[in-house]
Short mmCIF file of C-alpha atoms and ligand atoms in Angstrom, two decimals:
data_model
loop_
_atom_site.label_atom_id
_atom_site.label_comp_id
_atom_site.label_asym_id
_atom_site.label_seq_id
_atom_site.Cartn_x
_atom_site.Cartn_y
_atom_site.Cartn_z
CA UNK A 274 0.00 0.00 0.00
CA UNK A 275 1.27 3.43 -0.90
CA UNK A 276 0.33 5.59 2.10
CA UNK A 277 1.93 8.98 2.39
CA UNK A 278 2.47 10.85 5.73
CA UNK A 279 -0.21 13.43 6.11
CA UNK A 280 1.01 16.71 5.90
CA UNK A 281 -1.19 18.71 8.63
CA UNK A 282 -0.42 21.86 6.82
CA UNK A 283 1.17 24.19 9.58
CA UNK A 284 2.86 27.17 8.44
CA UNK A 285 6.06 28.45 10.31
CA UNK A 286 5.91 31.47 11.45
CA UNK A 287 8.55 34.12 11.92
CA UNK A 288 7.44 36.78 14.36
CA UNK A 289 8.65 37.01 17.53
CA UNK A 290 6.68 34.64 19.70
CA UNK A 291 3.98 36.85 21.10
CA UNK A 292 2.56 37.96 18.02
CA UNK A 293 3.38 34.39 16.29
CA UNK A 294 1.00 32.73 18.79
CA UNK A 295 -1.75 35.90 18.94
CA UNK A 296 -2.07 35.04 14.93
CA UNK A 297 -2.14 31.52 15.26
CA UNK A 298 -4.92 31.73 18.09
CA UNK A 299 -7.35 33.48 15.49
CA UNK A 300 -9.59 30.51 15.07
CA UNK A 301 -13.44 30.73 15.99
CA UNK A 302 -15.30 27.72 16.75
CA UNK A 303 -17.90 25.53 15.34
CA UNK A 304 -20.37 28.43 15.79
CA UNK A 305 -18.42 31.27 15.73
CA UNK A 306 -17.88 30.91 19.42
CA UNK A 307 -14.63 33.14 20.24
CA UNK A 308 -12.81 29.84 21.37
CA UNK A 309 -11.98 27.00 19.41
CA UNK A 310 -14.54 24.03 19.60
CA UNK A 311 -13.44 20.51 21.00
CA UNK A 312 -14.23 17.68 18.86
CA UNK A 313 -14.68 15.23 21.63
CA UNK A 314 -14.40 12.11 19.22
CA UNK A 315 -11.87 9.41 19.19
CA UNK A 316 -13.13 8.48 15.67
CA UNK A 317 -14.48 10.52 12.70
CA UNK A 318 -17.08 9.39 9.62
CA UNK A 319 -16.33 9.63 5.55
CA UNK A 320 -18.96 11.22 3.06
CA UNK A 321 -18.48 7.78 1.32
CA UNK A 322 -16.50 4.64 1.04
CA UNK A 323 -14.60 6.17 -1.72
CA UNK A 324 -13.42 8.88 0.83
CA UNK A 325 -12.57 6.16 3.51
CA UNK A 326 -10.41 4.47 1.47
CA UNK A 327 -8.71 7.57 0.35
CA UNK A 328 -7.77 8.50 3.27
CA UNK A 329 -6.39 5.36 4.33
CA UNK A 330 -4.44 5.95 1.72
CA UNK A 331 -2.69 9.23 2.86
CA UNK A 332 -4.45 10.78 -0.02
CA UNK A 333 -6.46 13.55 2.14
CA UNK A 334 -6.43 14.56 5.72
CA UNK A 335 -6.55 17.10 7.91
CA UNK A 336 -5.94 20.17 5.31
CA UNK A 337 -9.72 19.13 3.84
CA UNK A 338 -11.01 18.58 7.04
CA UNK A 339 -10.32 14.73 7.13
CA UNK A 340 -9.43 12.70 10.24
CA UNK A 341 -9.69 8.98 10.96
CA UNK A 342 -9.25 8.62 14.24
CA UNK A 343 -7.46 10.73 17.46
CA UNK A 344 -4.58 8.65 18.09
CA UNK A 345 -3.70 9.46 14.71
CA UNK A 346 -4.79 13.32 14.47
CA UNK A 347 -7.52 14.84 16.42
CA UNK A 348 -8.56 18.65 15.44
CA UNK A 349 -8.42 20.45 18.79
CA UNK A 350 -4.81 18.77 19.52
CA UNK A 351 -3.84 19.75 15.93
CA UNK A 352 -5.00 23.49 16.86
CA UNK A 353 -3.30 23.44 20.00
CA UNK A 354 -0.25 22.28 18.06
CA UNK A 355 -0.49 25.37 15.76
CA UNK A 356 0.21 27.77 18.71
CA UNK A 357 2.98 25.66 20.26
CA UNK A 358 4.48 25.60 16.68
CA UNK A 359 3.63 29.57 16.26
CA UNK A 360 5.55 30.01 19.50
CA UNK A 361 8.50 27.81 18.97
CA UNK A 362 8.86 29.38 14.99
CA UNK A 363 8.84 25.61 14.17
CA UNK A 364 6.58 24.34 11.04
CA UNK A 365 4.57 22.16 12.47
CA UNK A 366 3.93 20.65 16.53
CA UNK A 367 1.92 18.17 17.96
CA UNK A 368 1.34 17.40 21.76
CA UNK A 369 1.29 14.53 24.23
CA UNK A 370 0.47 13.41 27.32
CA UNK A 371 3.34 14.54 28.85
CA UNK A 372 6.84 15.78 28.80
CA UNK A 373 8.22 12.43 28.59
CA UNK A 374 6.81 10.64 26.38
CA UNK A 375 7.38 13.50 23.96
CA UNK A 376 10.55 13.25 24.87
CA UNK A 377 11.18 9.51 24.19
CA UNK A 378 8.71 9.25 21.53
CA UNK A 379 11.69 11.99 19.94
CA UNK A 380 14.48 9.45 20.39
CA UNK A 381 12.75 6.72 19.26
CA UNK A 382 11.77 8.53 16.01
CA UNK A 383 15.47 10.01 15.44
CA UNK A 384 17.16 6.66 16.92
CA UNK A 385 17.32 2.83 15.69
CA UNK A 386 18.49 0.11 17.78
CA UNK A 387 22.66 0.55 17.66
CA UNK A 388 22.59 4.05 17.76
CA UNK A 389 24.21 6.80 19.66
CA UNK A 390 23.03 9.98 21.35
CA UNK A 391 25.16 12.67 23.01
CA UNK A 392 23.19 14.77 25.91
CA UNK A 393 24.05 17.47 28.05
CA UNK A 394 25.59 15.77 31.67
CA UNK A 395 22.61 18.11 32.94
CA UNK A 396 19.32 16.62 32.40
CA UNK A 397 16.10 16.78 33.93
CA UNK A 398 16.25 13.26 36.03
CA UNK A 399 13.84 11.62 34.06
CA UNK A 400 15.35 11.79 30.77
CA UNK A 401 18.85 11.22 32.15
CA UNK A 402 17.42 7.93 33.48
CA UNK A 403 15.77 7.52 30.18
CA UNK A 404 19.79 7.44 28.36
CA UNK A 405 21.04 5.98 31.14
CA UNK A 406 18.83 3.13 31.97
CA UNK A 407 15.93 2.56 29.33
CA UNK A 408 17.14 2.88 26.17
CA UNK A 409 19.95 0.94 26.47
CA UNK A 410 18.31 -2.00 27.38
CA UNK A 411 15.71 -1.88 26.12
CA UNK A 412 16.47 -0.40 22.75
CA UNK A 413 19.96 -0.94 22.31
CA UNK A 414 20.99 3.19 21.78
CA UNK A 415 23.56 4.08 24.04
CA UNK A 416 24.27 8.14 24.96
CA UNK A 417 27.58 9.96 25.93
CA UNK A 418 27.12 12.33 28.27
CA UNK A 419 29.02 15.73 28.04
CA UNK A 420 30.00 19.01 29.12
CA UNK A 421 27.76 20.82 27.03
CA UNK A 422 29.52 24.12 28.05
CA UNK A 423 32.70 22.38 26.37
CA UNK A 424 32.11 22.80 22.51
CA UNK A 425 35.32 20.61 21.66
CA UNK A 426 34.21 17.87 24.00
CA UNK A 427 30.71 17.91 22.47
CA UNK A 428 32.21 17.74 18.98
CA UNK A 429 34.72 14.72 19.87
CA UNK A 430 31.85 12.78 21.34
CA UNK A 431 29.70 12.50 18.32
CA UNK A 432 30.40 9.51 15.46
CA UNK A 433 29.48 10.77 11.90
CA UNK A 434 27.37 7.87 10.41
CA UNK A 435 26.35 6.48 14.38
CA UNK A 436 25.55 9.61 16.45
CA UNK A 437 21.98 10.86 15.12
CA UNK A 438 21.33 13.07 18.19
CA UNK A 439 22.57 15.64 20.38
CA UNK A 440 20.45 16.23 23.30
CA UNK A 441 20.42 19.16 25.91
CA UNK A 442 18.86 21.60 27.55
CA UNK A 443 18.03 25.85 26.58
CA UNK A 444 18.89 25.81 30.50
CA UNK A 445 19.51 22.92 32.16
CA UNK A 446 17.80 21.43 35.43
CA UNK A 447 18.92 22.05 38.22
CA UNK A 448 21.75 23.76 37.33
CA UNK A 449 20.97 26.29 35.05
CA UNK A 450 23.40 25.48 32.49
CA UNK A 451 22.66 28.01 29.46
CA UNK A 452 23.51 26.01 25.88
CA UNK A 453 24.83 27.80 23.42
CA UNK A 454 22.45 26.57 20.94
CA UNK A 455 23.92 28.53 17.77
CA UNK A 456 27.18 26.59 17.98
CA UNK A 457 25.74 23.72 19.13
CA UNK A 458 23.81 22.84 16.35
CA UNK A 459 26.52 24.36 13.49
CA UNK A 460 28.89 21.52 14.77
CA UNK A 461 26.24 19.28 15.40
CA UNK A 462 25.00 19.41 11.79
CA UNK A 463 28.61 19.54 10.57
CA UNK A 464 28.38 15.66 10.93
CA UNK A 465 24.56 15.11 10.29
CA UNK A 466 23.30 15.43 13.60
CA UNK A 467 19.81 16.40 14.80
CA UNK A 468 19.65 18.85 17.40
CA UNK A 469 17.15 18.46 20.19
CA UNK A 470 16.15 20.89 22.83
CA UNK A 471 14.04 20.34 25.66
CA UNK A 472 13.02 23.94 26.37
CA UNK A 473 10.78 23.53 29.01
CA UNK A 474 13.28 25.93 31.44
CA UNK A 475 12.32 28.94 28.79
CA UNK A 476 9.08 29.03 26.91
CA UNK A 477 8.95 32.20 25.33
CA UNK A 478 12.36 33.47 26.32
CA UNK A 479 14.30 31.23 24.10
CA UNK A 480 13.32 30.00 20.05
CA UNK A 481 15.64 27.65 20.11
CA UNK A 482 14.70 26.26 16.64
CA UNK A 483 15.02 29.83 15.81
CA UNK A 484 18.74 29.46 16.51
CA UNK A 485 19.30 26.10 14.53
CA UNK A 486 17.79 23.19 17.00
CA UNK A 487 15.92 20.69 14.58
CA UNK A 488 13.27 19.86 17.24
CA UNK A 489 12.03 21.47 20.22
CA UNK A 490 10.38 19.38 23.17
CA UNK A 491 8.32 20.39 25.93
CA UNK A 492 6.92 19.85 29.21
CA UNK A 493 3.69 21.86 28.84
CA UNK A 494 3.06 20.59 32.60
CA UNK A 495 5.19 23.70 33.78
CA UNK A 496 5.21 27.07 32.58
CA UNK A 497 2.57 26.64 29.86
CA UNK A 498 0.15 24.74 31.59
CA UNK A 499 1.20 27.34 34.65
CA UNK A 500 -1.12 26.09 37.42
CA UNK A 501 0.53 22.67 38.57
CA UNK A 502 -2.58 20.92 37.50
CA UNK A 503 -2.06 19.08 34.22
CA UNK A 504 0.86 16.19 32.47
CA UNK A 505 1.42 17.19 29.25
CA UNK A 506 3.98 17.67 26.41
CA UNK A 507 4.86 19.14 22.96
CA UNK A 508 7.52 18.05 19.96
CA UNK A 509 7.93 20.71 17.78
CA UNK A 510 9.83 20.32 14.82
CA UNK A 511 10.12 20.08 10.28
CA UNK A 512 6.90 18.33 9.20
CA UNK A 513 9.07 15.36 7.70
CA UNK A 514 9.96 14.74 11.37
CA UNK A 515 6.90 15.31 13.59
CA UNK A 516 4.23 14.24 10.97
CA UNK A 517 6.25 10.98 10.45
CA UNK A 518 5.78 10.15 14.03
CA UNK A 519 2.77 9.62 13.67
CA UNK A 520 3.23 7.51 11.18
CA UNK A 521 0.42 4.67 11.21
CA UNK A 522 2.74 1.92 10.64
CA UNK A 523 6.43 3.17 12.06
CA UNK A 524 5.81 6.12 14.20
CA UNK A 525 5.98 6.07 17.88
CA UNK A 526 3.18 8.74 18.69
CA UNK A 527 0.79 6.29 16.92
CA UNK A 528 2.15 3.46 17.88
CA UNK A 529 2.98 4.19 21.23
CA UNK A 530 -0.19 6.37 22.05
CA UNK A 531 1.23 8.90 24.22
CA UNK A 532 -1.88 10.95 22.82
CA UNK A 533 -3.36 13.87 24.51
CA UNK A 534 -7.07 14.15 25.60
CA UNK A 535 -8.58 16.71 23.08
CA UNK A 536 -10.25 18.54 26.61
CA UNK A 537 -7.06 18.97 27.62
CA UNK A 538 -5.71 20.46 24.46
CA UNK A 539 -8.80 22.95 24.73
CA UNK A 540 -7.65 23.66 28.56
CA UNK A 541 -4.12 24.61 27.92
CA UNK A 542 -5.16 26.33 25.03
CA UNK A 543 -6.88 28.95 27.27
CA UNK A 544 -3.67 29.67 29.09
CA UNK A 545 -1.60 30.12 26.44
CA UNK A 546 -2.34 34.07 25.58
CA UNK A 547 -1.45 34.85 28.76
CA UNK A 548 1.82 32.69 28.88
CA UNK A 549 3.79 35.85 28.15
CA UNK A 550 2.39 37.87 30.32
CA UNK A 551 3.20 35.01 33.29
CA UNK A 552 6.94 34.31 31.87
CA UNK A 553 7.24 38.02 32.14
CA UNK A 554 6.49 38.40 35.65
CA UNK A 555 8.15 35.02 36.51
CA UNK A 556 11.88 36.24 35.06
CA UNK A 557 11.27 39.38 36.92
CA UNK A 558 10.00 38.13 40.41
CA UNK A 559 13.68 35.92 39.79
CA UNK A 560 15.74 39.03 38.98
CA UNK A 561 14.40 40.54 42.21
CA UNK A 562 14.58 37.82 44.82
CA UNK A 563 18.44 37.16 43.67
CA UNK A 564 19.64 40.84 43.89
CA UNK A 565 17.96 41.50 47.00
CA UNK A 566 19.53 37.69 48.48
CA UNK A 567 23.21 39.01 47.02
CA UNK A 568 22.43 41.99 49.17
CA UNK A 569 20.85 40.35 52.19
CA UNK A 570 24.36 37.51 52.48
CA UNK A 571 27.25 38.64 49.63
CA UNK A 572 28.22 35.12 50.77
CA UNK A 573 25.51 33.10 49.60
CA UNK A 574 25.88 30.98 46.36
CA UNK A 575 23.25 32.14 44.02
CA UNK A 576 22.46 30.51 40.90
CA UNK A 577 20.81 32.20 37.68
CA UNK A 578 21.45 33.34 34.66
CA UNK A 579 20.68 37.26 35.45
CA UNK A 580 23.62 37.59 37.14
CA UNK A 581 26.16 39.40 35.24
CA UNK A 582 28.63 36.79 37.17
CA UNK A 583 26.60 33.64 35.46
CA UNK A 584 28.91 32.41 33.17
CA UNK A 585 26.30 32.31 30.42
CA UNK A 586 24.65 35.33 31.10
CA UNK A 587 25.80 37.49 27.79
CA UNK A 588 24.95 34.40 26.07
CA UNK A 589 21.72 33.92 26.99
CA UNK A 590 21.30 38.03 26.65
CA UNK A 591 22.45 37.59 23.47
CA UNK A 592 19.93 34.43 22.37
CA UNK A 593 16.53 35.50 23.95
CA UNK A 594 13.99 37.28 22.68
CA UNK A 595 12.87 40.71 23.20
CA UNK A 596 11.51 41.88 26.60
CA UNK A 597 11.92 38.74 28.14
CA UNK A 598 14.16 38.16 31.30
CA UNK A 599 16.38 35.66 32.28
CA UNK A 600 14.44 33.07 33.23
CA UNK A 601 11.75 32.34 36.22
CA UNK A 602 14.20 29.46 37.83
CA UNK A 603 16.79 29.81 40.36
CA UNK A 604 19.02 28.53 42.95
CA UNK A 605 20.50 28.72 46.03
CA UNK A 606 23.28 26.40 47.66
CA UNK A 607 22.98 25.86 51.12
CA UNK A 608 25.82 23.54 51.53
CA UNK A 609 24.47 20.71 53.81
CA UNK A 610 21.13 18.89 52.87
CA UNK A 611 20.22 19.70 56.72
CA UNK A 612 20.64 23.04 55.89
CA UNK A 613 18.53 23.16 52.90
CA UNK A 614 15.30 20.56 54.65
CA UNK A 615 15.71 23.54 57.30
CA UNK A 616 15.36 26.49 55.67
CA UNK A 617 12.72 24.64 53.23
CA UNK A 618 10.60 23.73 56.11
CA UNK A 619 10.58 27.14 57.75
CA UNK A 620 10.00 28.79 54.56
CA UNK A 621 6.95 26.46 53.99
CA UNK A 622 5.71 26.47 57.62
CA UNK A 623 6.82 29.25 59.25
CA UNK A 624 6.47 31.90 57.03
CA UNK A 625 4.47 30.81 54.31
CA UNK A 626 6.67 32.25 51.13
CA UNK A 627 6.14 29.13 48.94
CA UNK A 628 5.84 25.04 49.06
CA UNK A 629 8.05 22.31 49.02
CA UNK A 630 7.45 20.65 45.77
CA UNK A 631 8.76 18.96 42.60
CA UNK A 632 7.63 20.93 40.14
CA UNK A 633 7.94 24.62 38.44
CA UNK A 634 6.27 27.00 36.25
CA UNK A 635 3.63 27.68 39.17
CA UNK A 636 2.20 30.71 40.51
CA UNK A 637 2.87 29.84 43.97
CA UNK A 638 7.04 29.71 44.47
CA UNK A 639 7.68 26.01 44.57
CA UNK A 640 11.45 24.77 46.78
CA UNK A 641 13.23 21.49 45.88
CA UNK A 642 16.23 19.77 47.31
CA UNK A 643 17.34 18.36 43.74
CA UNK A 644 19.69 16.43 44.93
CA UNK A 645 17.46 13.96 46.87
CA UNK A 646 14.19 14.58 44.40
CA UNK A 647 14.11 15.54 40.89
CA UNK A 648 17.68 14.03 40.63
CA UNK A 649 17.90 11.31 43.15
CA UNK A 650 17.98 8.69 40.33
CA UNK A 651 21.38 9.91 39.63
CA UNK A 652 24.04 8.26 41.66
CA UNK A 653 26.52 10.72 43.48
CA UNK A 654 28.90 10.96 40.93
CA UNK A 655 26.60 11.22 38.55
CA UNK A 656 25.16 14.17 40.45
CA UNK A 657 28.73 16.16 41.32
CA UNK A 658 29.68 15.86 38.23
CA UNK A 659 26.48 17.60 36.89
CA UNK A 660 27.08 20.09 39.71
CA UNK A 661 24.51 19.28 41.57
CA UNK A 662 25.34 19.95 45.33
CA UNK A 663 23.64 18.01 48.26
CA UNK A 664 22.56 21.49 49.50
CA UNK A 665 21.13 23.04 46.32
CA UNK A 666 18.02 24.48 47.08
CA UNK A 667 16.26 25.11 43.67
CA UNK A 668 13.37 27.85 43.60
CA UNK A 669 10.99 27.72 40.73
CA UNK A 670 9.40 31.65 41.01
CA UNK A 671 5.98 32.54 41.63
CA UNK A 672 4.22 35.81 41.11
CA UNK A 673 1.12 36.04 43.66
CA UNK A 674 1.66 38.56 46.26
CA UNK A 675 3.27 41.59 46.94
CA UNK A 676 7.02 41.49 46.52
CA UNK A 677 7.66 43.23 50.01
CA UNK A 678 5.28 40.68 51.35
CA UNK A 679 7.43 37.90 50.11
CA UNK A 680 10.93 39.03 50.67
CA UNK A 681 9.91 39.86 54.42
CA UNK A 682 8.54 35.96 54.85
CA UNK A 683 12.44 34.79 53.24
CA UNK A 684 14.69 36.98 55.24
CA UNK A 685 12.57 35.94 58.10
CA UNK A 686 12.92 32.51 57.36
CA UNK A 687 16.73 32.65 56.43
CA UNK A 688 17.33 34.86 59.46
CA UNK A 689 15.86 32.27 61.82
CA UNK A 690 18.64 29.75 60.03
C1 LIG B 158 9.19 18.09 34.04
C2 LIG B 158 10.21 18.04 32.99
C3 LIG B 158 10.20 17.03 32.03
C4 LIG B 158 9.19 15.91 32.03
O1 LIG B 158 7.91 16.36 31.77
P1 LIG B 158 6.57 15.62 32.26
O2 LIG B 158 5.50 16.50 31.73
O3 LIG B 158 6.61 15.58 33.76
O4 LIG B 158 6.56 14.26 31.69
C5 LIG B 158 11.17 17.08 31.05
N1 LIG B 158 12.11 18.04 31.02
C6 LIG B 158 12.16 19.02 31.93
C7 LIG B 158 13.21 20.05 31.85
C8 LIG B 158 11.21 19.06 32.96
O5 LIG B 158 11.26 20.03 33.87
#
């Protein structure tokens, strides 16, 4: 059977990525409702046999309004794909039902059994456990991991004709590791390498497929989604890449199913105009709390990009777009893990300035111990030679309340430490 990939027809766009995603959100519903519709339906009807058959055959789909079934392509995922792709500048997107399986769906599309992927040393647990663990046994494709800071190291470590990815972070968990994503993917594609970026860290602030990534993953779970409620993922990327994932008889997002509900889609669609508005006041919240903590102890280790002593902070300057800060995530190092449980559980309990918790992107400032949580799967080499201290104390920024009202509860808290 000759079936062709269906093409679902999404333009790239070139704007920056607030006015990219403000076009790609004109779409009125079914009737003319100001929102997009949800087609609740896992399966869709033909006008005839004829057009059944046709579009079995790859011959039409979803640019005439032609779907078989949502595993495959489902309408209100598709739309929500259009604005992911509008803000990423990619052609086309699609979503899933979370960070991770976009993620591995990505490696499993761009990787055969034998093959070799170089990552950034700094990885958001998961995935690191994903190289480290999973896909070599289970798939045979083995990953060198690198300094991704070191451009000569990352170059050495991939194999023309065996390395088919390289695999890092805009800014790396926990550490906030900025790539240089420019030079990264000129040497990368020097030896006919796809470049993948998991850009959860900086929706918004970076494009990296704007800067020469191939495809762009995300963890819509944090900043997008924004309220700590929802799993949930993006690959955004050339239609010969994402549409072939889907591919009915090869692709891992069919095959697979890491689908997203269609209710969902229509959810997170609501939150996406005011994404920019939220990364906005998440990057400057950030900005504020580490120039006032320099202040409070010039001894304390702070971690983020904003600070002219980061040492990627021109780069990232140099690679983000317009108006945007330097991202909504930052760190402090506290040293001893007792140290950091302590001044966790009095900034949690005593004072109230934010929660102990896993995740980021909320509005509500949410305090990890990486070493022992999102990381723990790494061993402790593993983890010192990501940089990950036992002490590190990561903050993911929220934006509720009055800034005086939440410095006052942290130096209380750190006072008391
Ligand atoms: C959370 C996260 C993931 C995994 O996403 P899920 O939606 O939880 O599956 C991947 N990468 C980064 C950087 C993350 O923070």
């Amino acid at each position: 059977m000759d079936r062709k990939t269906v093409n679902v027809g999404i333009e790239s766009k070139k704007e920056v990525p607030a006015e990219a995603l403000a076009a790609a959100r004109h779409k009125l519903g079914e009737h003319n409702g100001i929102n997009m519709s949800i087609e609740a339906s896992n399966t869709f009807t033909f006008k005839d046999s004829d057009a059944m058959n046709r579009a079995f055959l790859g011959e039409v789909g979803p640019k005439t309004g032609i779907y078989i079934y949502s595993r495959h392509l489902n309408p209100t995922i598709l739309n929500l794909g259009r604005q992911i792709a509008a803000m990423e500048g990619t052609e086309t997107a699609y979503c899933t039902a979370s960070g991770m399986s976009a993620i591995s769906s990505v490696f499993l599309q761009l990787c055969n059994t034998g093959g070799h992927v170089v990552a950034a040393k700094t990885l958001y647990g998961g995935t690191h456990a994903l190289l480290t663990h999973f896909l070599p046994q289970k798939c045979n494709i083995t990953t060198t991991f690198v300094d991704i800071v070191d451009l000569e190291e990352v170059d050495k470590a991939m194999i023309e004709g065996k390395t088919s990815v390289l695999y890092f972070e805009s800014i790396s968990n926990p550490t906030l590791i900025v790539a240089n994503i420019p030079e990264l993917s000129k040497i990368a594609h020097a030896k006919g390498v796809k470049v993948v970026v998991d850009n959860t860290f900086a929706p918004m602030i970076l494009s990296p497929a704007k800067l020469g990534a191939d495809v762009v993953v995300h963890s819509i779970s944090k900043y997008i989604s924004g309220e700590a409620d929802i799993i949930a993922g993006a690959v955004c990327g050339p239609a010969d890449i994402v549409d072939q994932m889907r591919d009915p008889h090869e692709g891992p997002l069919m095959l697979l199913g890491p689908t997203m509900n269609p209710k969902l889609a229509f959810e997170i669609s609501g939150r996406i105009p005011h994404l920019s508005m939220r990364m906005k006041k998440h990057c400057k919240r950030a900005m504020k709390y580490v120039t006032k903590m320099k202040e409070l102890d010039p001894n304390l280790d702070v971690l983020y990009p904003g600070l002219k002593e980061h040492p990627q902070h021109s780069l990232l300057k140099s690679m983000s777009n317009k108006d945007y800060g330097f991202g909504g995530v930052f760190c402090i190092d506290m040293k001893t893990e007792g140290r950091a449980y302590r001044l966790m559980d009095k900034l949690q309990n005593s004072t109230k300035f934010g929660f102990m918790g896993v995740s980021l992107g909320y509005y509500e400032t949410l305090m990890t111990c990486s070493s022992r949580s999102t990381n723990s799967m790494m061993d402790s080499k593993e983890k010192e030679s990501a940089g990950i201290s036992p002490g590190l104390v990561r903050f993911s920024v929220g934006y509720v309340g009055t800034f005086e009202q939440k410095w006052s509860q942290f130096t209380k808290a750190y006072s008391e430490m």
